[in-house]
PDB file of C-alpha atoms in Angstrom:
ATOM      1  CA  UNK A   1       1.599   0.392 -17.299  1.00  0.00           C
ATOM      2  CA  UNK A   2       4.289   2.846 -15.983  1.00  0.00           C
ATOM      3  CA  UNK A   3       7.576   0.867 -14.608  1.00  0.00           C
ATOM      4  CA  UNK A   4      10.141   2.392 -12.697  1.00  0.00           C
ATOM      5  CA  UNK A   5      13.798   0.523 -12.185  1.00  0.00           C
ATOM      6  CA  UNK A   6      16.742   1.296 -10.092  1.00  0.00           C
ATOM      7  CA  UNK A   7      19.962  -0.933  -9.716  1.00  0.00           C
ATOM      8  CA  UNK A   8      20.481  -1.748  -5.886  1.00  0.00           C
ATOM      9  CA  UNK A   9      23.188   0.592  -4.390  1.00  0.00           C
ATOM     10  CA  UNK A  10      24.592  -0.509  -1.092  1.00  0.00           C
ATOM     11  CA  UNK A  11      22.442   1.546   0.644  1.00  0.00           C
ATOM     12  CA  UNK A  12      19.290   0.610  -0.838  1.00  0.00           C
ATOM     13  CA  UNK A  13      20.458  -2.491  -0.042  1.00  0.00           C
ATOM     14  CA  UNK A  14      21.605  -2.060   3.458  1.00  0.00           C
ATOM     15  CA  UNK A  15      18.792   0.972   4.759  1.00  0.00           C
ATOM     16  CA  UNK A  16      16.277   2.601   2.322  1.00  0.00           C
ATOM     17  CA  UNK A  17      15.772   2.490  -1.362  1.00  0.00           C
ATOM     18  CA  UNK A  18      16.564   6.062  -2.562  1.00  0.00           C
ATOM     19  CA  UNK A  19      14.373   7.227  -5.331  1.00  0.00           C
ATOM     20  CA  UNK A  20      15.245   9.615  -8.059  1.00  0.00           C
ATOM     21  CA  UNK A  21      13.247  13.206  -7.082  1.00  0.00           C
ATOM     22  CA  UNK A  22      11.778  13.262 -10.615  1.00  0.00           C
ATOM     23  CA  UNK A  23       9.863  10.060 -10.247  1.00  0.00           C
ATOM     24  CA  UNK A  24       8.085  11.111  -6.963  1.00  0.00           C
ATOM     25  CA  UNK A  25       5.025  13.059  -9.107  1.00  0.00           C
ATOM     26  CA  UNK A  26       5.312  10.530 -12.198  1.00  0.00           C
ATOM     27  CA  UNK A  27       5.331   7.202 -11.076  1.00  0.00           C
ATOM     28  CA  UNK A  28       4.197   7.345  -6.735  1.00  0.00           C
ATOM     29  CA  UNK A  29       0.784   8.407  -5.291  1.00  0.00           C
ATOM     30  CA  UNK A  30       0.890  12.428  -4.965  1.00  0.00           C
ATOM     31  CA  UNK A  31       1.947  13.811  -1.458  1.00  0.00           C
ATOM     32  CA  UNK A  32      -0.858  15.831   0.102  1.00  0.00           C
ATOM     33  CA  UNK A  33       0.873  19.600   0.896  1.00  0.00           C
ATOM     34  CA  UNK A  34       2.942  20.006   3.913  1.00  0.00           C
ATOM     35  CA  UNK A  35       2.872  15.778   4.023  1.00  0.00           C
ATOM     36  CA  UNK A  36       6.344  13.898   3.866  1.00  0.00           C
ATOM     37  CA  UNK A  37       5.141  10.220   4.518  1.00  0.00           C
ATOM     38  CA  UNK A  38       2.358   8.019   3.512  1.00  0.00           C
ATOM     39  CA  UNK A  39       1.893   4.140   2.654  1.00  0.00           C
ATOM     40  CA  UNK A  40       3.443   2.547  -0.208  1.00  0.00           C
ATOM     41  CA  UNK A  41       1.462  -0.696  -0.417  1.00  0.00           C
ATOM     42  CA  UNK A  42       2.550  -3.259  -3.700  1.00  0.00           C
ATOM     43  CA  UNK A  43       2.908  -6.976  -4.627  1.00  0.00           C
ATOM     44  CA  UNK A  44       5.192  -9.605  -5.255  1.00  0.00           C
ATOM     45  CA  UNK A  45       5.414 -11.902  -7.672  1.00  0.00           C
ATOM     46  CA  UNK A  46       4.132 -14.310  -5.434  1.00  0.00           C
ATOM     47  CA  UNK A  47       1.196 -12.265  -4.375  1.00  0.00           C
ATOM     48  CA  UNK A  48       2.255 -11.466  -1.411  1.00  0.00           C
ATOM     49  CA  UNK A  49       1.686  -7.364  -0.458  1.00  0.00           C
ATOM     50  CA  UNK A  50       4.587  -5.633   1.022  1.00  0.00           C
ATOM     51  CA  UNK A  51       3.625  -2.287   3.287  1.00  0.00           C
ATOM     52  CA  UNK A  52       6.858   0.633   2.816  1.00  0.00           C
ATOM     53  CA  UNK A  53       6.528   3.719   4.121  1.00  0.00           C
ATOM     54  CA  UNK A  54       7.430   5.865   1.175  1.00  0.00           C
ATOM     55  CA  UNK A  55       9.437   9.196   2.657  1.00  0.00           C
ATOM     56  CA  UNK A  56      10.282  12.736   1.314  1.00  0.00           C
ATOM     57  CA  UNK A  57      13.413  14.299   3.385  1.00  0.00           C
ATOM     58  CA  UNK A  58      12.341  17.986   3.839  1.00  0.00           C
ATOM     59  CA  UNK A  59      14.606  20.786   2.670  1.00  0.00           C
ATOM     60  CA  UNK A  60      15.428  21.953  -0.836  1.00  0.00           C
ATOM     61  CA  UNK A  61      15.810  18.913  -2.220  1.00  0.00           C
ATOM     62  CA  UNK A  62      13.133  16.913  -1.245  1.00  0.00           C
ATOM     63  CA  UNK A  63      14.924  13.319  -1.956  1.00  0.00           C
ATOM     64  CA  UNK A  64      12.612  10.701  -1.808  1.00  0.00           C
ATOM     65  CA  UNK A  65      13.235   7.609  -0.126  1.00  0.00           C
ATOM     66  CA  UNK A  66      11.252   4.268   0.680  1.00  0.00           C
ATOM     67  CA  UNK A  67      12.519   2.682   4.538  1.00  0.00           C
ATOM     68  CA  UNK A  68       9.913   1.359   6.582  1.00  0.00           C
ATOM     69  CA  UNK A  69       9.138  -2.302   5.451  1.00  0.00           C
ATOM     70  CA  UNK A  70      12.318  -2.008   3.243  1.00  0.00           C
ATOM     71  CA  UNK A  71      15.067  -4.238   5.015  1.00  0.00           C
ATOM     72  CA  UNK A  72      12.798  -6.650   5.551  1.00  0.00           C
ATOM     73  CA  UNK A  73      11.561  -6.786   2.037  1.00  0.00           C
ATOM     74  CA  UNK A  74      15.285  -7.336   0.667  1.00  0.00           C
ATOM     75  CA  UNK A  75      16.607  -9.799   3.371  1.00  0.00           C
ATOM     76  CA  UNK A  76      13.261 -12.260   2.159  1.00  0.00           C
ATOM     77  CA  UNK A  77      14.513 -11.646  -1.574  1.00  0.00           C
ATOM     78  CA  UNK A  78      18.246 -11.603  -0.731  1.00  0.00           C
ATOM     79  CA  UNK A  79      18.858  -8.789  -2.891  1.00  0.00           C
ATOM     80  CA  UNK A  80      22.533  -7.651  -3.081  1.00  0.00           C
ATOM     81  CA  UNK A  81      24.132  -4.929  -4.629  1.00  0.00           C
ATOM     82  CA  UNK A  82      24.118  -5.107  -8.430  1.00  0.00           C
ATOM     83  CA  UNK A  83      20.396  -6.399  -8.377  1.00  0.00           C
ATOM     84  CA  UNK A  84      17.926  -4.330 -10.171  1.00  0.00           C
ATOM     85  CA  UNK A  85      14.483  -3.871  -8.246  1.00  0.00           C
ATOM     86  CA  UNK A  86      11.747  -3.545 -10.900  1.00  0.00           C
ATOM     87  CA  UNK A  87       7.978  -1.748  -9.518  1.00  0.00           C
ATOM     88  CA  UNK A  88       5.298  -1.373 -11.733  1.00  0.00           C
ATOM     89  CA  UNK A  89       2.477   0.711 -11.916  1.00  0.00           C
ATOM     90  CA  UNK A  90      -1.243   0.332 -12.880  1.00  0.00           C
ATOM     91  CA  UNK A  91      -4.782   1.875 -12.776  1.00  0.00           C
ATOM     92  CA  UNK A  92      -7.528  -0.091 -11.437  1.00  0.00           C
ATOM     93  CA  UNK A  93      -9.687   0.045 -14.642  1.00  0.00           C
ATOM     94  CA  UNK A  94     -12.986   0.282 -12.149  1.00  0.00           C
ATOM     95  CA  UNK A  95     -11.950   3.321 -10.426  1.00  0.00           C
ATOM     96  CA  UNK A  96      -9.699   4.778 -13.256  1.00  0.00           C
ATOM     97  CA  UNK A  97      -7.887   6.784 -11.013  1.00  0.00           C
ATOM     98  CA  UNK A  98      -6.264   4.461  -8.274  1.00  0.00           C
ATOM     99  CA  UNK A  99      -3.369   1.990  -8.736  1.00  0.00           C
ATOM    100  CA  UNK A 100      -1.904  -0.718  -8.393  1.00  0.00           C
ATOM    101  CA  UNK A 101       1.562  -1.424  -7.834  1.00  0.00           C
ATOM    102  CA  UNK A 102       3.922  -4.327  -8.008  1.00  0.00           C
ATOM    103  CA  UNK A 103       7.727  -5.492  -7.534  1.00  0.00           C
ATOM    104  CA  UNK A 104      10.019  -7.202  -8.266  1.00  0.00           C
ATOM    105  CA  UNK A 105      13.829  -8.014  -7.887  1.00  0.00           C
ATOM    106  CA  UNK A 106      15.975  -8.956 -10.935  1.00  0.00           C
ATOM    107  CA  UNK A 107      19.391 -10.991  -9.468  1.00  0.00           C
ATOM    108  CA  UNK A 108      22.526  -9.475 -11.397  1.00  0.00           C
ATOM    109  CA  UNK A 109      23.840 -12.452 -13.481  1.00  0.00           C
ATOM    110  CA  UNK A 110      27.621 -12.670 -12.918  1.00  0.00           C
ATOM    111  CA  UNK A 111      29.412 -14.732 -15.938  1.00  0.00           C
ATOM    112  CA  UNK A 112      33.163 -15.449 -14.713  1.00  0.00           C
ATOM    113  CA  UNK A 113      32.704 -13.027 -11.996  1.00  0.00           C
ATOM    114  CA  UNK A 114      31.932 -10.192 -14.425  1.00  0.00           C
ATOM    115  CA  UNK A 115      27.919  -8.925 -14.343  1.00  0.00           C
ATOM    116  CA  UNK A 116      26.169  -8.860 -17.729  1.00  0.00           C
TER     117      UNK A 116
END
């Protein structure tokens, strides 16, 4: 199982969930050449499946980012700033190439206002 973890920045919580370039070929499904967009589809802890579209911004940098489904996603966890969002990764042992994907958000704990 492959994890991948990000503290919530203000606007990850507030637009998109920016992703760290290195990550996109590691941890997401591979982007097709010439493609920038495709369907990020992963569960809750609940079991309930969330549909982002998962985004690379063209040019030299190719940052990507996850928006569509996003805001919605947060507002039903009330995520906030500080939060870590946890997704995990595994392979379908029957096809042994596709996977799985889950997530998860981890609430900062705040002792006498400070985080810890």
């Amino acid at each position: 199982m492959e994890v991948y973890k990000k503290i919530l920045t203000e606007t990850d919580v507030s637009t998109r969930l920016a992703v760290e370039s290195n990550t996109i070929d590691e941890f997401f499904p591979a982007f097709e050449a010439g493609q920038d967009s495709q369907e990020l589809v992963v569960e809750d802890e609940n079991g309930e499946r969330w549909r982002f579209g998962l985004f690379i911004l063209l040019g030299p940098y190719g940052k990507p980012t996850i928006s569509a489904g996003w805001r919605r996603f947060v507002m039903s966890k009330q995520a906030k700033v500080g939060d870590q969002v946890v997704l995990s990764k595994e392979r379908v042992a029957a096809s042994g190439s596709a996977s799985s994907y889950k997530i998860r958000v981890v609430k900062q704990v705040k002792l006498f206002k400070s985080a810890i």
